[in-house]
Short mmCIF file of C-alpha atoms in Angstrom, two decimals:
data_model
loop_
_atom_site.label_atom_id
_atom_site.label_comp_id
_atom_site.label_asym_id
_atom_site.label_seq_id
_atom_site.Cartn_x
_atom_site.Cartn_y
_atom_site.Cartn_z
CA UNK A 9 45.43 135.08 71.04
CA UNK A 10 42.95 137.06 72.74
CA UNK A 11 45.42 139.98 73.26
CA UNK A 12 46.32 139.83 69.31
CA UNK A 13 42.21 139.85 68.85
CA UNK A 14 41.47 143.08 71.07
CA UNK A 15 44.83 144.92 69.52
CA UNK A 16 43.26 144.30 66.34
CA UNK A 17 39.79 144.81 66.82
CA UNK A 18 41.02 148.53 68.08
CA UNK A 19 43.34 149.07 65.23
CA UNK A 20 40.05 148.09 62.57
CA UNK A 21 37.36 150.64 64.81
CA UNK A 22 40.50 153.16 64.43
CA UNK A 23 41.00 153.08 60.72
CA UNK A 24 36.84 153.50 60.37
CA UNK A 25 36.69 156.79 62.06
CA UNK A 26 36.07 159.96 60.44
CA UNK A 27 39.99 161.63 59.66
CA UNK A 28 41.07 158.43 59.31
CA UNK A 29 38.98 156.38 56.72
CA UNK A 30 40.42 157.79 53.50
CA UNK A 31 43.93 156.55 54.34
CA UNK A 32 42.33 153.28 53.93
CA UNK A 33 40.51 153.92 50.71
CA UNK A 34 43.46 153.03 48.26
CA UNK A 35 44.46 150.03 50.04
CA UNK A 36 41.11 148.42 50.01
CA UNK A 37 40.99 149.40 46.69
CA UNK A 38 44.48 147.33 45.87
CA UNK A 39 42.68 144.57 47.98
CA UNK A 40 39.67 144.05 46.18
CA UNK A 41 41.54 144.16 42.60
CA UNK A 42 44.36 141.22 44.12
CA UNK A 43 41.26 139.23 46.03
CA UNK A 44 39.87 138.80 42.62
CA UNK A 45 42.63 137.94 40.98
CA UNK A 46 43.93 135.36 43.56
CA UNK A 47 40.27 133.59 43.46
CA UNK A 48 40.45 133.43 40.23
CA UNK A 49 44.19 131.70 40.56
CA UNK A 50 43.01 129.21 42.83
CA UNK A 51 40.11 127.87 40.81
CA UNK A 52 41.97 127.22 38.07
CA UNK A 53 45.33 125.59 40.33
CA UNK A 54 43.49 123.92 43.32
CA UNK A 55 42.15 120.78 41.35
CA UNK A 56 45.05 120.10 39.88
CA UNK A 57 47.42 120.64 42.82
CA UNK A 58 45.05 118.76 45.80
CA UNK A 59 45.06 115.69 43.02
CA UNK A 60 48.64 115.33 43.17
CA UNK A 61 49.04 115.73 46.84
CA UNK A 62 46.53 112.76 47.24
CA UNK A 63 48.29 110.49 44.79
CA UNK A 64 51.36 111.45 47.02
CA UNK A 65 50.38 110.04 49.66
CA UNK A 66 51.80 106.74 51.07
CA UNK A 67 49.49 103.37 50.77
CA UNK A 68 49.77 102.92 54.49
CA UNK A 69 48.29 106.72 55.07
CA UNK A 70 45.51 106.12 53.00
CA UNK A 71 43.13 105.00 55.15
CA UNK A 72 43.34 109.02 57.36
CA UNK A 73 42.26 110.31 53.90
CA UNK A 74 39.39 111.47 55.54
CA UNK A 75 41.76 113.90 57.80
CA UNK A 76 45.14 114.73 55.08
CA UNK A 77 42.01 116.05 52.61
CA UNK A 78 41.31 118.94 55.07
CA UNK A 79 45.36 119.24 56.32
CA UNK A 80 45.90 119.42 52.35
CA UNK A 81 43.17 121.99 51.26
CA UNK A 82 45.04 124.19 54.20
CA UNK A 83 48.38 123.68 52.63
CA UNK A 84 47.10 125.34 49.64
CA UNK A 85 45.06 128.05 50.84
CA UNK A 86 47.45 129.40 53.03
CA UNK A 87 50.45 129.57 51.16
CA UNK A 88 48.08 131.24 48.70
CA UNK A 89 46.69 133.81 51.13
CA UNK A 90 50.29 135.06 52.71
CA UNK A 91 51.38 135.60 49.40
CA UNK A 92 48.11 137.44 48.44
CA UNK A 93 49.15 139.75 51.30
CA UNK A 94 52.91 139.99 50.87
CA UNK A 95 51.59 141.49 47.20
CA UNK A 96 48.93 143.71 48.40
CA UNK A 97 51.34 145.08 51.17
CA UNK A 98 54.46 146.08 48.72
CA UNK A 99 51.88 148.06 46.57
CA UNK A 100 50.09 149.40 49.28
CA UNK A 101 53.36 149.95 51.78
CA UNK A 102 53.55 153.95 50.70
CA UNK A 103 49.98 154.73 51.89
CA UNK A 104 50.36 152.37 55.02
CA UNK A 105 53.57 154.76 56.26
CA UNK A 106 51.18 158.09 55.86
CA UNK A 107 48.65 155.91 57.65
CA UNK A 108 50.76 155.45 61.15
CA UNK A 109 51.79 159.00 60.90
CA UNK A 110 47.93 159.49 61.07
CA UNK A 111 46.96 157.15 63.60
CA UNK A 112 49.48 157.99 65.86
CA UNK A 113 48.53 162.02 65.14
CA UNK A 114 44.91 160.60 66.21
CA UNK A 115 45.90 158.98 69.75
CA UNK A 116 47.75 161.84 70.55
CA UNK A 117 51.17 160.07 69.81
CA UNK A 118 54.52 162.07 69.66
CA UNK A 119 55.13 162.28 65.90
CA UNK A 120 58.20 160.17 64.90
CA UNK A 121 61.42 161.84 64.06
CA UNK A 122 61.19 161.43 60.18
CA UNK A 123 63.01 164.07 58.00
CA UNK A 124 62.36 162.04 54.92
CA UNK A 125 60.36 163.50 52.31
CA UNK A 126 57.15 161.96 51.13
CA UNK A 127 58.86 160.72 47.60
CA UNK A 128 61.92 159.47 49.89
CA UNK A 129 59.27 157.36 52.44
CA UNK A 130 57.31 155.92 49.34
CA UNK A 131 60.91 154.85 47.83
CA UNK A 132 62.15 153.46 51.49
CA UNK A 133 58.98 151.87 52.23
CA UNK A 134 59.00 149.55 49.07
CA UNK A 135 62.74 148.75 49.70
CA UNK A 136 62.06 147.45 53.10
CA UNK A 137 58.95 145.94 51.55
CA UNK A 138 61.83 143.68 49.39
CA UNK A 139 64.31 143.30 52.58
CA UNK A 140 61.61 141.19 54.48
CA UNK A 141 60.71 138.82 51.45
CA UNK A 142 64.34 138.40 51.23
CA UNK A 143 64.07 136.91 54.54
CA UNK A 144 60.64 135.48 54.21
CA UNK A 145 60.94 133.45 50.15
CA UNK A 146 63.80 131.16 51.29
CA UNK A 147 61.58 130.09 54.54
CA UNK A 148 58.22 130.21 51.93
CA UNK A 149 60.31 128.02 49.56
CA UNK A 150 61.82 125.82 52.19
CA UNK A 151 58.03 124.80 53.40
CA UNK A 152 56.87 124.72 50.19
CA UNK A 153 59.16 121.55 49.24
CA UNK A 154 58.16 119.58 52.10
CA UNK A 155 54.60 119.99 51.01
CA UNK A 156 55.55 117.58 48.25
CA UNK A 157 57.53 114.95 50.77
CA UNK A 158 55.49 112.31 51.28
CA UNK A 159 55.06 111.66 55.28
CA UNK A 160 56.38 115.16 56.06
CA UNK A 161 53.77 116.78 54.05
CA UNK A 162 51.18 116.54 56.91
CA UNK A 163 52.74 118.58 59.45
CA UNK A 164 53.25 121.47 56.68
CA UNK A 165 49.85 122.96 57.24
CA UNK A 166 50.40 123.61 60.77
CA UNK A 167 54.00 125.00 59.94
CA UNK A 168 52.25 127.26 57.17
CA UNK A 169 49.93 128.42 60.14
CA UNK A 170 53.02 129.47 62.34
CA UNK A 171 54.84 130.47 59.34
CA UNK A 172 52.13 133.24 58.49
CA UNK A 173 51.32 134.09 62.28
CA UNK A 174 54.50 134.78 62.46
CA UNK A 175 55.31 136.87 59.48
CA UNK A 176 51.80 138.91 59.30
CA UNK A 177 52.90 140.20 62.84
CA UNK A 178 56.33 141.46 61.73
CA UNK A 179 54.58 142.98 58.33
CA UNK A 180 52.15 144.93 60.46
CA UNK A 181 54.35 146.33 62.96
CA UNK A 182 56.93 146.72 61.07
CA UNK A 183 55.02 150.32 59.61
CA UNK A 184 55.03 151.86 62.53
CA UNK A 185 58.36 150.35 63.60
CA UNK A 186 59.88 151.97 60.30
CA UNK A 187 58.70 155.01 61.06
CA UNK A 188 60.48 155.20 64.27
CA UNK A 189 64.23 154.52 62.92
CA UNK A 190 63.96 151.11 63.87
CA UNK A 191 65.96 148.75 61.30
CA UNK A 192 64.32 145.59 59.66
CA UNK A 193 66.98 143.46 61.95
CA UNK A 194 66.28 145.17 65.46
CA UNK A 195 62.69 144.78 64.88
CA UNK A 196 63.02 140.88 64.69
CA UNK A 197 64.84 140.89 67.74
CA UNK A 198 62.21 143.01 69.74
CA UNK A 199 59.38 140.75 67.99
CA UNK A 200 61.90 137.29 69.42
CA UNK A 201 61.83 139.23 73.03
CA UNK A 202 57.80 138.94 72.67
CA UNK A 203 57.17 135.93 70.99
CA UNK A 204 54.05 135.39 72.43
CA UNK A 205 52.47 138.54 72.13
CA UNK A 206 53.95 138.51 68.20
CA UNK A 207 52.18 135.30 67.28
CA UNK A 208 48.75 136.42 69.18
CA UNK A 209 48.46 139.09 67.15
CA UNK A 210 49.86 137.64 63.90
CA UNK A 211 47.51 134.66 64.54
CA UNK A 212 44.26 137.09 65.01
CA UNK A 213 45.24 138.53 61.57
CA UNK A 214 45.24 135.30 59.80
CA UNK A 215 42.25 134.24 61.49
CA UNK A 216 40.03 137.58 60.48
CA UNK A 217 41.51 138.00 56.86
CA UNK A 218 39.45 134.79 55.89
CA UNK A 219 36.16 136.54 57.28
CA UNK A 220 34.66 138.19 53.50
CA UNK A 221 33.96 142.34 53.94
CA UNK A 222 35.86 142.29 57.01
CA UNK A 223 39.06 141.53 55.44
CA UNK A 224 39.06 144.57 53.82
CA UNK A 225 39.88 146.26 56.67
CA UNK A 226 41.74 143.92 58.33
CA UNK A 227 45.02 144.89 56.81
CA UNK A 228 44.67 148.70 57.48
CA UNK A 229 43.38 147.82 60.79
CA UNK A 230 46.41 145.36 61.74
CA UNK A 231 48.15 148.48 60.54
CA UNK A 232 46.82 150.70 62.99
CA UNK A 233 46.84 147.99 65.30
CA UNK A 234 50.75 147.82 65.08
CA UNK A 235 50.94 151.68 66.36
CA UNK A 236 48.88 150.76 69.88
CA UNK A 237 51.36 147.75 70.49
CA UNK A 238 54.48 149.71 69.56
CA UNK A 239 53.07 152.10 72.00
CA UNK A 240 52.05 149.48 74.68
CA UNK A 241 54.88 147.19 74.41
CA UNK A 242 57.55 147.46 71.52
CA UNK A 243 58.71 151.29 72.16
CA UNK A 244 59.57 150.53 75.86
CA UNK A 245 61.34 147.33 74.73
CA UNK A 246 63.33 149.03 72.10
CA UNK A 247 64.60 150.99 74.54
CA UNK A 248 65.79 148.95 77.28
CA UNK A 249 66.66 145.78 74.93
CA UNK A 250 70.33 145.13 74.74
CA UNK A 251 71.67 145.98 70.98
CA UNK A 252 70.93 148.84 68.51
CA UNK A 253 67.91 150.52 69.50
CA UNK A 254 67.76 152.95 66.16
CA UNK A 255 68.97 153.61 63.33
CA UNK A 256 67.97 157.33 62.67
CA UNK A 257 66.53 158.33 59.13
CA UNK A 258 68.50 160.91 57.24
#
């Protein structure tokens, strides 16, 4: 976890530098208009929904209502916040791509091989944007269910927690990963090879983006963040993991 933290931290004092700060403008921008609108969401749901999961629970279980009130609240809020972030990241995906070009310009990066024009990477980057949520709603839906099982429903919040770990570390690397040829498939296989290192830095992401002001910048910074660990870890992997290393944009 401490890894994922100092990856991030360096990917958020990145994105705040002069050159780089008005890549991050329109994002935060999306952010602010979605945070609103997801507070909003929840204080009209969240009664409702935490009554029901209380009357759900078993006579037996009701004497650890003092512990399932927290585990519940957390079975709501997180759902809530990945899919806050799977919407702000398919309207903001275009900007993100011209983002990692810029970062990596900044660290003195070679420039990925990208032919594409800027029209074409907007267009690609919103398709791939849909190709992970394909992958992502059945699992969402799937965990979603057993939130309403009674008995089951109280290991959900710590399989939401994994869940999002999990997935906010493929979303952010998968910019920069894009913008090196590398398919939506390969890059699961390099984030499998480095489990560990994928849920430390998903996990500091879902920590910070609850912190108010500095979630703003999380997202761009997790962003940026992706480039140094693609450049630290994931490129060299790429390469010398058995299997497709790229599939080359045309």
């Amino acid at each position: 976890m401490l890894d994922g933290f100092s990856s991030l931290g360096e990917g958020i004092r990145l994105v705040l530098k002069p050159g780089l700060r008005r890549y991050v403008i329109v994002p935060v921008i999306i952010i602010l208009l979605l945070y609103a609108g997801m507070i909003a969401l929840l204080a009209t749901l969240f009664s409702g929904w935490l009554e029901h999961w209380m009357n759900a629970v078993p006579s037996w279980l009701q004497w650890l209502d003092f512990l399932l009130l927290p585990l519940f609240v957390l079975a709501l809020i997180v759902p809530a916040l990945y899919t806050f972030t799977v919407m702000v990241n398919l309207l903001a995906s275009p900007f993100y791509g011209f983002l990692v070009e810029a970062v990596e310009r900044h660290l003195g990066e070679p420039p990925a091989e990208d032919s594409r024009s800027l029209w074409r990477q907007s267009l690609d980057g919103v398709i791939r944007e849909l190709q992970k949520l394909r992958h992502v709603v059945p699992r969402m839906l799937v965990l979603l269910i057993l939130g309403f099982v009674p008995g089951i429903n109280v290991i959900t919040p710590f399989l939401w927690l994994v869940f999002s770990a999990w997935s906010l570390a493929a979303e952010y690397l998968d910019y920069t990963m894009d913008a090196h040829g590398v398919s939506v498939a390969r890059m699961r296989e390099l984030l499998q090879a480095k489990r560990f290192r994928t849920l430390s830095f998903g996990g500091a992401v879902s920590v910070l983006i609850w912190i108010p002001v500095v979630n703003l910048f999380v997202m761009p910074g997790a962003v940026a963040a992706g480039v140094i660990l693609w450049r630290d870890h994931y490129r060299l992997l790429n390469e010398t993991l058995p299997g497709k290393a790229v599939e080359h944009h045309h």
